[in-house]
Short mmCIF file of C-alpha atoms in Angstrom, two decimals:
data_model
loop_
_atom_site.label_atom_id
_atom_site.label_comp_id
_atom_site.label_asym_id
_atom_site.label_seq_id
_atom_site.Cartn_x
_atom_site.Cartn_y
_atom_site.Cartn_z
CA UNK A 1 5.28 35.40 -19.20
CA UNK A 2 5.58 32.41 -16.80
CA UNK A 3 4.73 29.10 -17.64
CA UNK A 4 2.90 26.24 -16.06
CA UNK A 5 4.08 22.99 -17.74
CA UNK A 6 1.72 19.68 -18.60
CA UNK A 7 2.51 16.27 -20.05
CA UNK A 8 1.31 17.07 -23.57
CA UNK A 9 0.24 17.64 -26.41
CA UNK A 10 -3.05 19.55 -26.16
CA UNK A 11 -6.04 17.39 -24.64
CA UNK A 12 -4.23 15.06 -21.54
CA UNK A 13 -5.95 14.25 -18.62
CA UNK A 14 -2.75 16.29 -17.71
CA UNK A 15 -3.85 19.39 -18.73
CA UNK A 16 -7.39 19.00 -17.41
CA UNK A 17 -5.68 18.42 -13.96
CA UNK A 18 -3.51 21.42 -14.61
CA UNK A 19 -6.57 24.00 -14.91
CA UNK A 20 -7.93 22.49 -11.82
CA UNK A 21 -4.89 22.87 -9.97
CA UNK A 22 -3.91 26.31 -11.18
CA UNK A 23 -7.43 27.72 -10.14
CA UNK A 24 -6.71 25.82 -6.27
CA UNK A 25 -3.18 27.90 -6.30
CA UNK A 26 -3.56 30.37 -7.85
CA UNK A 27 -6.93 31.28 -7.18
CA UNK A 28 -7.51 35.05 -8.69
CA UNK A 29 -6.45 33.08 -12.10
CA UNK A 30 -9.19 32.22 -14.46
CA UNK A 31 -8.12 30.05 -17.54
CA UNK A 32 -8.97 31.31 -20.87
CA UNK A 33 -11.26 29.28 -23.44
CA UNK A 34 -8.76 29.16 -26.65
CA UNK A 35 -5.09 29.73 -25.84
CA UNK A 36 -4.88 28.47 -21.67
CA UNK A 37 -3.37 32.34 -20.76
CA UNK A 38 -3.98 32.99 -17.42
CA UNK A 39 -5.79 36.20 -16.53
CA UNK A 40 -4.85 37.02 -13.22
CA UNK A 41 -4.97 40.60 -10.89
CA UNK A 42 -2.02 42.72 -11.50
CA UNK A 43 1.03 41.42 -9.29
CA UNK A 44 3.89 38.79 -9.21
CA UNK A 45 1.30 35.98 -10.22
CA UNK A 46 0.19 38.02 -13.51
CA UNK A 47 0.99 36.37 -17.02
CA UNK A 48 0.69 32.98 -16.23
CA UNK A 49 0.01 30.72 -19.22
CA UNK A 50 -0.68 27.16 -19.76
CA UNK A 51 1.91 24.91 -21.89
CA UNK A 52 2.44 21.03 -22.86
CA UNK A 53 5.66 19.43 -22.69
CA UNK A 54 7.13 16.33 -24.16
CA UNK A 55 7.61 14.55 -20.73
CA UNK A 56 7.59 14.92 -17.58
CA UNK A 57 11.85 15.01 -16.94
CA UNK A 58 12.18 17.92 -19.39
CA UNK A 59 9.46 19.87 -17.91
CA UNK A 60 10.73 19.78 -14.43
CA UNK A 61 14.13 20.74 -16.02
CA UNK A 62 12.59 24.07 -16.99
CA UNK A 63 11.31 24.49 -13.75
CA UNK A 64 14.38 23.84 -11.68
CA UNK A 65 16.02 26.00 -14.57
CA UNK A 66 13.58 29.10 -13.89
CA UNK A 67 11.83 28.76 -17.11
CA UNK A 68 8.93 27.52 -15.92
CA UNK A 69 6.69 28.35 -12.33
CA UNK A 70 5.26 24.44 -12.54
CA UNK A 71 4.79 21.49 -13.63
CA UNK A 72 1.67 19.09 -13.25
CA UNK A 73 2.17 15.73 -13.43
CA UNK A 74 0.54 12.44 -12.99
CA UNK A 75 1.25 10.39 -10.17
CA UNK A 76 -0.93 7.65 -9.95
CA UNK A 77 -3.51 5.66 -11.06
CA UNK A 78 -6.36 3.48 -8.84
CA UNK A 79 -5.94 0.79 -11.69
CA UNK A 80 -2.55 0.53 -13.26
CA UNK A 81 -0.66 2.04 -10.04
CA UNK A 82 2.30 4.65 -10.14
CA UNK A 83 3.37 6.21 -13.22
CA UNK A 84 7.63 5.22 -13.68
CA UNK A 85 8.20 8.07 -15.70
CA UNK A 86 7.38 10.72 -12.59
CA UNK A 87 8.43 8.60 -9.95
CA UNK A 88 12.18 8.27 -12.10
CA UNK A 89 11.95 12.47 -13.08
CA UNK A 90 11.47 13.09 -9.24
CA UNK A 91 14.96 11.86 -8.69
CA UNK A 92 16.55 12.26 -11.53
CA UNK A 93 15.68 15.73 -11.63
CA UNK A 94 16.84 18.70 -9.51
CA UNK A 95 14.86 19.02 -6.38
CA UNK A 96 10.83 20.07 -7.04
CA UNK A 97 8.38 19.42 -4.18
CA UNK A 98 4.50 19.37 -4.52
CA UNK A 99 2.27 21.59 -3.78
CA UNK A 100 -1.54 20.34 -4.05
CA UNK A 101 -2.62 17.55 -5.68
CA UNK A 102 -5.98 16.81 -7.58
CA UNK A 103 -7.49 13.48 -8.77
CA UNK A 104 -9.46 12.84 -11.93
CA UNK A 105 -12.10 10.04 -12.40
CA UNK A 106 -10.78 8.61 -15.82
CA UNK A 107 -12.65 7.50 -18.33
CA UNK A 108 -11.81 7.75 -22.57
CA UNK A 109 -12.94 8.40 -25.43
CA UNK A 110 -12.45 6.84 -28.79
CA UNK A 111 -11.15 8.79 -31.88
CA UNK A 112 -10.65 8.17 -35.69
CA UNK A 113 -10.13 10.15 -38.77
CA UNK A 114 -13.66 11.49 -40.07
CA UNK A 115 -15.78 8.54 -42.15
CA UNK A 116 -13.72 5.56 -40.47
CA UNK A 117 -15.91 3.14 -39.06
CA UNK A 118 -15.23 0.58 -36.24
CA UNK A 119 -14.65 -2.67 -38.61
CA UNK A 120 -12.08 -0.32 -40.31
CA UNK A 121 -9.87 -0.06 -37.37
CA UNK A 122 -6.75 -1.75 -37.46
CA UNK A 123 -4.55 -0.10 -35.24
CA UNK A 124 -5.28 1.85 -31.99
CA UNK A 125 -2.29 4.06 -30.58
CA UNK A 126 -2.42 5.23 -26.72
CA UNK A 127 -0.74 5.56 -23.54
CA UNK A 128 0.28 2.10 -22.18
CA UNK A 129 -2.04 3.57 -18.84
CA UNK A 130 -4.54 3.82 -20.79
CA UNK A 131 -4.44 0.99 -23.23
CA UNK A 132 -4.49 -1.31 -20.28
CA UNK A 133 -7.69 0.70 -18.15
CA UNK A 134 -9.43 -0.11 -21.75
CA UNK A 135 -8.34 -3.92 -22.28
CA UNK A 136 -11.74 -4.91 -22.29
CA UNK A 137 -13.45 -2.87 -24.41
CA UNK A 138 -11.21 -2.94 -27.24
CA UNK A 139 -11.15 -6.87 -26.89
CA UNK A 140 -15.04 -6.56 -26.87
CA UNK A 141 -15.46 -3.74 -29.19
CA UNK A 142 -12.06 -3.40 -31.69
CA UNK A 143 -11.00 -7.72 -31.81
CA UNK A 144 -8.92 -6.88 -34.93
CA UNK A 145 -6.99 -4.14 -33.55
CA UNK A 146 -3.13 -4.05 -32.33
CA UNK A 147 -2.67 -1.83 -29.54
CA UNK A 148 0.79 0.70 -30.66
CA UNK A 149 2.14 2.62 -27.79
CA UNK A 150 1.91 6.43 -27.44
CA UNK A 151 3.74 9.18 -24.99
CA UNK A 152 0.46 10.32 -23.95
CA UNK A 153 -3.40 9.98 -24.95
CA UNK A 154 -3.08 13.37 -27.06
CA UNK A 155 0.00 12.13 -28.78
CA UNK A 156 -2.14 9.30 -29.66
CA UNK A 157 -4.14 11.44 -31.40
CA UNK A 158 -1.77 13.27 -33.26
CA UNK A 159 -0.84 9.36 -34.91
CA UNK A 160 -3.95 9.59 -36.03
CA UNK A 161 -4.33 12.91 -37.89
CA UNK A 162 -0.65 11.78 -39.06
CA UNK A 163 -1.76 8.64 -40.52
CA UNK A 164 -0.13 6.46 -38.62
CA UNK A 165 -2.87 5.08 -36.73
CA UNK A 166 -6.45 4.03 -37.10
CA UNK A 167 -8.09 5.34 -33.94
CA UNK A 168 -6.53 6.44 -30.47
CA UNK A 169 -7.67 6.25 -26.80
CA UNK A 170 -7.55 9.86 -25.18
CA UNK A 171 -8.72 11.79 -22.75
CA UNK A 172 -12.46 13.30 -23.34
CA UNK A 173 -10.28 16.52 -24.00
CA UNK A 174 -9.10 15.38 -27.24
CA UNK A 175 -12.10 15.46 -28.79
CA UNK A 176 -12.23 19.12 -28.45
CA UNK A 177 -8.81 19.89 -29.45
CA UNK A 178 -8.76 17.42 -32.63
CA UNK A 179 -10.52 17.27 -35.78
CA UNK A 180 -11.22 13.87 -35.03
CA UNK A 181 -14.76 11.54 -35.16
CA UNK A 182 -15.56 9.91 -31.50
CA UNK A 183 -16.32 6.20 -32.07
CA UNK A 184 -17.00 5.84 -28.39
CA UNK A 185 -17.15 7.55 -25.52
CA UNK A 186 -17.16 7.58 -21.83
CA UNK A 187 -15.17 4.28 -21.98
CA UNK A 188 -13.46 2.48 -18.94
CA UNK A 189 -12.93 -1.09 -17.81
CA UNK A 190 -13.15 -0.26 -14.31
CA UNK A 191 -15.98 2.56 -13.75
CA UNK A 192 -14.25 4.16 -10.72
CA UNK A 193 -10.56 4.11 -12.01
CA UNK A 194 -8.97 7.71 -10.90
CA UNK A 195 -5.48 8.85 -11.18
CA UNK A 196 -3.87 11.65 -8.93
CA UNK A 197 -2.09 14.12 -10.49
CA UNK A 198 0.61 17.09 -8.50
CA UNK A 199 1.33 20.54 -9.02
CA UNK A 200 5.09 20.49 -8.49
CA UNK A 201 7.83 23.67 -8.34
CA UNK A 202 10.88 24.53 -6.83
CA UNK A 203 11.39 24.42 -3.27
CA UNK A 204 10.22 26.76 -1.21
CA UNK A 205 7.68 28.19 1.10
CA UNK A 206 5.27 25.19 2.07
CA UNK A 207 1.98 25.32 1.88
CA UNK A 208 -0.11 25.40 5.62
CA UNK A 209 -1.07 22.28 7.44
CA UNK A 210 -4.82 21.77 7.16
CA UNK A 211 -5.20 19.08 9.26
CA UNK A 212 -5.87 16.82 6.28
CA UNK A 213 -2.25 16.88 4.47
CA UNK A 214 0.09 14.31 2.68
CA UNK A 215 3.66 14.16 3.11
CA UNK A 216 5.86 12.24 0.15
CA UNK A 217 9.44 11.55 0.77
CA UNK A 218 12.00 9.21 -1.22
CA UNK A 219 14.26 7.60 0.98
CA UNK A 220 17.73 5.76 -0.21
CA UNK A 221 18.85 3.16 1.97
CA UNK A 222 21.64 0.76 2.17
CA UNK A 223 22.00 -2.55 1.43
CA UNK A 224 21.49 -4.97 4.11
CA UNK A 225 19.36 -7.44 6.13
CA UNK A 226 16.51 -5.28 8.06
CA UNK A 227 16.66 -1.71 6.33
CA UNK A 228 13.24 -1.63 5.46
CA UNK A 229 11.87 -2.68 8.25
CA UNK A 230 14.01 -0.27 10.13
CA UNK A 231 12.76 2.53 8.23
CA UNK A 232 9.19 1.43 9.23
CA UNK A 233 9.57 0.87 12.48
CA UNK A 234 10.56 4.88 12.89
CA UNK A 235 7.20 5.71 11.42
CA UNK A 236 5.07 3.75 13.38
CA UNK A 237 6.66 4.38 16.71
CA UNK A 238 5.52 8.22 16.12
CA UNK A 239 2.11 7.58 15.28
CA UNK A 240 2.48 8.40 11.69
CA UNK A 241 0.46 6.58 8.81
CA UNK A 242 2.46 5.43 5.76
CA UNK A 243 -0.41 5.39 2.95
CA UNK A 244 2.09 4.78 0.31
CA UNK A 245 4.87 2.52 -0.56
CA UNK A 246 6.78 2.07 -3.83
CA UNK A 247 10.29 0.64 -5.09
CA UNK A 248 12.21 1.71 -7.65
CA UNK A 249 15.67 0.86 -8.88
CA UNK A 250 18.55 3.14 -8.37
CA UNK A 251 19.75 2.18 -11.21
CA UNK A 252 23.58 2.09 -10.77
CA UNK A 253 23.64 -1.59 -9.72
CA UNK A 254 21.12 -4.47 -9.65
CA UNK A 255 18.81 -5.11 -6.25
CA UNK A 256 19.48 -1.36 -5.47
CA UNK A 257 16.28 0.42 -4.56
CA UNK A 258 15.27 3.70 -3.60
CA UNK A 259 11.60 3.95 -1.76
CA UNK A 260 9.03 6.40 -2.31
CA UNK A 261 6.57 7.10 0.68
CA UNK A 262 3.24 8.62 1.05
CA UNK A 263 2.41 9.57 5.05
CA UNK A 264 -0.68 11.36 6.89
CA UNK A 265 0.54 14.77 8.24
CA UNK A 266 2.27 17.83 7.46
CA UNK A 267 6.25 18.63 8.04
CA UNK A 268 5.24 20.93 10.52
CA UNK A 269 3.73 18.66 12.59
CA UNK A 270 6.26 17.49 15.21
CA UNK A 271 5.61 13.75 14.69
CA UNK A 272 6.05 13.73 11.43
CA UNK A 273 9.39 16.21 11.64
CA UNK A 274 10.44 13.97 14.13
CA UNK A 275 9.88 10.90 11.98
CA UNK A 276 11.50 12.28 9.00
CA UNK A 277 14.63 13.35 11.20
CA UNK A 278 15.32 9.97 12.12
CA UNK A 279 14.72 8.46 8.48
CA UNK A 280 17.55 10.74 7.34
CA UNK A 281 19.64 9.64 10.20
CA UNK A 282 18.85 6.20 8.50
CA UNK A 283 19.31 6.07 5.29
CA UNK A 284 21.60 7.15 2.20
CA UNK A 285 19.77 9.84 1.38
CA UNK A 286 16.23 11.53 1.65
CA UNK A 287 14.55 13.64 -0.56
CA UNK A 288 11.06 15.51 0.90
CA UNK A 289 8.77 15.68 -1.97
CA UNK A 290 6.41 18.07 0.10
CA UNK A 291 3.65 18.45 2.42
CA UNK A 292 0.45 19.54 0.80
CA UNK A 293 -3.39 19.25 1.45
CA UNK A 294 -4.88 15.64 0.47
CA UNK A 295 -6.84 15.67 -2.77
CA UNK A 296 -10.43 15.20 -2.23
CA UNK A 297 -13.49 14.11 -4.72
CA UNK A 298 -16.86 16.11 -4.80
CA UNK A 299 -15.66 17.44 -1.27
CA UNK A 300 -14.55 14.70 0.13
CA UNK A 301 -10.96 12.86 1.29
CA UNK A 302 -10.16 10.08 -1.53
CA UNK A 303 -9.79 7.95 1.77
CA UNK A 304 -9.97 8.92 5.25
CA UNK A 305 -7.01 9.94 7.05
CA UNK A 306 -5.90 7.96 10.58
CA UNK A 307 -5.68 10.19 13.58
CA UNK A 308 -2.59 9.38 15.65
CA UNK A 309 -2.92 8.56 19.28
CA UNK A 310 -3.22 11.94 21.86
CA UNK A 311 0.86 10.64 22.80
CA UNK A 312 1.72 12.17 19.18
CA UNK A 313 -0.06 15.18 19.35
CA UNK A 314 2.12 18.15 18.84
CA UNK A 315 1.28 18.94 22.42
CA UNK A 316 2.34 15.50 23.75
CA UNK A 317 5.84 16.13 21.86
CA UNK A 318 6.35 20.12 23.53
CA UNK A 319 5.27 18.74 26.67
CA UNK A 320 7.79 15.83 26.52
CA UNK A 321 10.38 17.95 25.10
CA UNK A 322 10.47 20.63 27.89
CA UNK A 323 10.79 17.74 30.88
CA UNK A 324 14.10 16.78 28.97
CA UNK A 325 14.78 20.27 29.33
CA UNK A 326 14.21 20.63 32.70
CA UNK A 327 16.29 17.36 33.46
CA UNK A 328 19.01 18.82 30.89
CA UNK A 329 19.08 21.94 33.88
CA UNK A 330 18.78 20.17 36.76
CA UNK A 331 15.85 20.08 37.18
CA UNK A 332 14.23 16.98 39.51
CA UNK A 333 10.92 15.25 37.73
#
């Protein structure tokens, strides 16, 4: 039976992403009410199942191992920004690339052990995500409280069948999977706060351009006056958007950085193939993260995607291509 991994426990935002994205990919799959299985047409994507994970790294270690067909895992959030812990796995990890992505309007509920009552509430465990999408509210609602760190909303819950918190922030999901009481619900600071999550497994076989795709790359680069810029530059002169840039530490020695980068387009369109060619000529090292469709929200784009110029068409760059050619040969032009 294959498995397709979550951030966990039971009842993440995580694993509400993950039955969307399974259905997108796998689309003859139906989840089932009680235990997540999978029940798919007879063939090579039969016994699938559902199945949380203590983070992100080690479940992208049993994919890259073969234990596992996927992982889903959050990427980003509209209010607090990039999660560390995927950007770091991505990298640290062996090689997984994305395959679609979904994006979840986020807002939480409030749980407690059965008969406590707000003014009872001393301690409230959650995600640090989470805890700071709710600031607000608990200032408003819980003064007393002291906000204790969880690995995810559901863990936060599981403090607080434990004992070891009052209350936790989770995802609505929680409330279904716990035998907890809901002090509040439908709770969020900022009403429209979203974060995208990605369906990630080993390389392979990318998925078709749609004409409304996201590349993500993370590109190395070396140390010196201009890099960045450089690596820009190669973008822009082939029509391709960047939509996303982030720095993150390499880690091995201070003001080291590796760059993570969102674009508009699909690797097998020849702009951005040609743009990617020439950041690798560039840098230290870079890693393609994959080419998938853009997540969209009741039907529509999260934002709307750029069209390049008719000069970066795919067209433009065959056309271009075969007058080198011809010169190449002898050609007069």
């Amino acid at each position: 039976m294959r498995r397709i991994l979550y951030l966990g426990p039971e009842g993440t935002f995580t694993e509400q992403a993950a039955r969307t994205l399974v259905s997108r990919v796998y689309p003859d799959a139906t989840v089932g009410a009680a235990q997540a299985v999978l029940s798919v047409a007879a063939g090579p994507d039969a016994d699938l199942v559902l199945a949380p994970a203590v983070t992100v790294r080690a479940a992208m270690v049993e994919v890259s191992a073969g234990r596992a067909e996927a992982v889903v895992a959050p990427v980003e959030n509209s209010v607090e920004g990039s999660v560390p812990a995927t950007l770091d796995a991505l990298v640290d990890a062996d090689p997984v690339v994305a395959v679609a992505e979904t994006v979840l309007p986020v807002r939480f509920s409030v749980l407690a052990a059965p008969g406590t009552t707000p003014e009872r509430v001393r301690t409230v465990a959650t995600h640090p995500h989470a805890a700071a999408q709710v600031r607000e509210w608990l200032a408003r609602e819980l003064p007393d409280a002291v906000v204790v760190s969880a690995t995810s909303t559901a863990a936060a819950a599981v403090e607080v069948l434990a004992g070891r918190a009052d209350a936790a922030v989770t995802a609505p999901l929680a409330a279904e999977r716990y035998a907890l009481d809901v002090l509040a619900s439908d709770v969020a600071d900022v009403r429209d706060a979203v974060t995208s999550f990605r369906l990630l497994r080993s390389p392979g076989r990318v998925p078709e351009p749609t004409g409304v795709d996201r590349t993500s790359l993370v590109v190395t680069v070396d140390d010196r006056i201009g890099t960045l810029a450089d690596l820009l530059t190669e973008l822009a002169t082939r029509g391709v958007n960047l939509t996303r840039i982030e720095s993150r530490p390499t880690r091995d020695r201070l003001g080291r950085y590796r760059f993570f980068l969102d674009l508009d387009g699909h690797v097998a369109e020849r702009r951005v193939a040609d743009a990617m060619a020439a950041l690798r000529r560039r840098s230290q090292e870079v890693r393609f993260l994959g080419s998938f469709p853009r997540a969209r929200i009741a039907g529509r784009a999260v934002a709307a995607e750029i069209s390049p110029p008719d000069a970066y068409s795919d067209a433009a760059f065959a056309e271009a291509a075969a007058w080198v050619q011809s010169l190449q040969e002898g050609s007069r032009a």
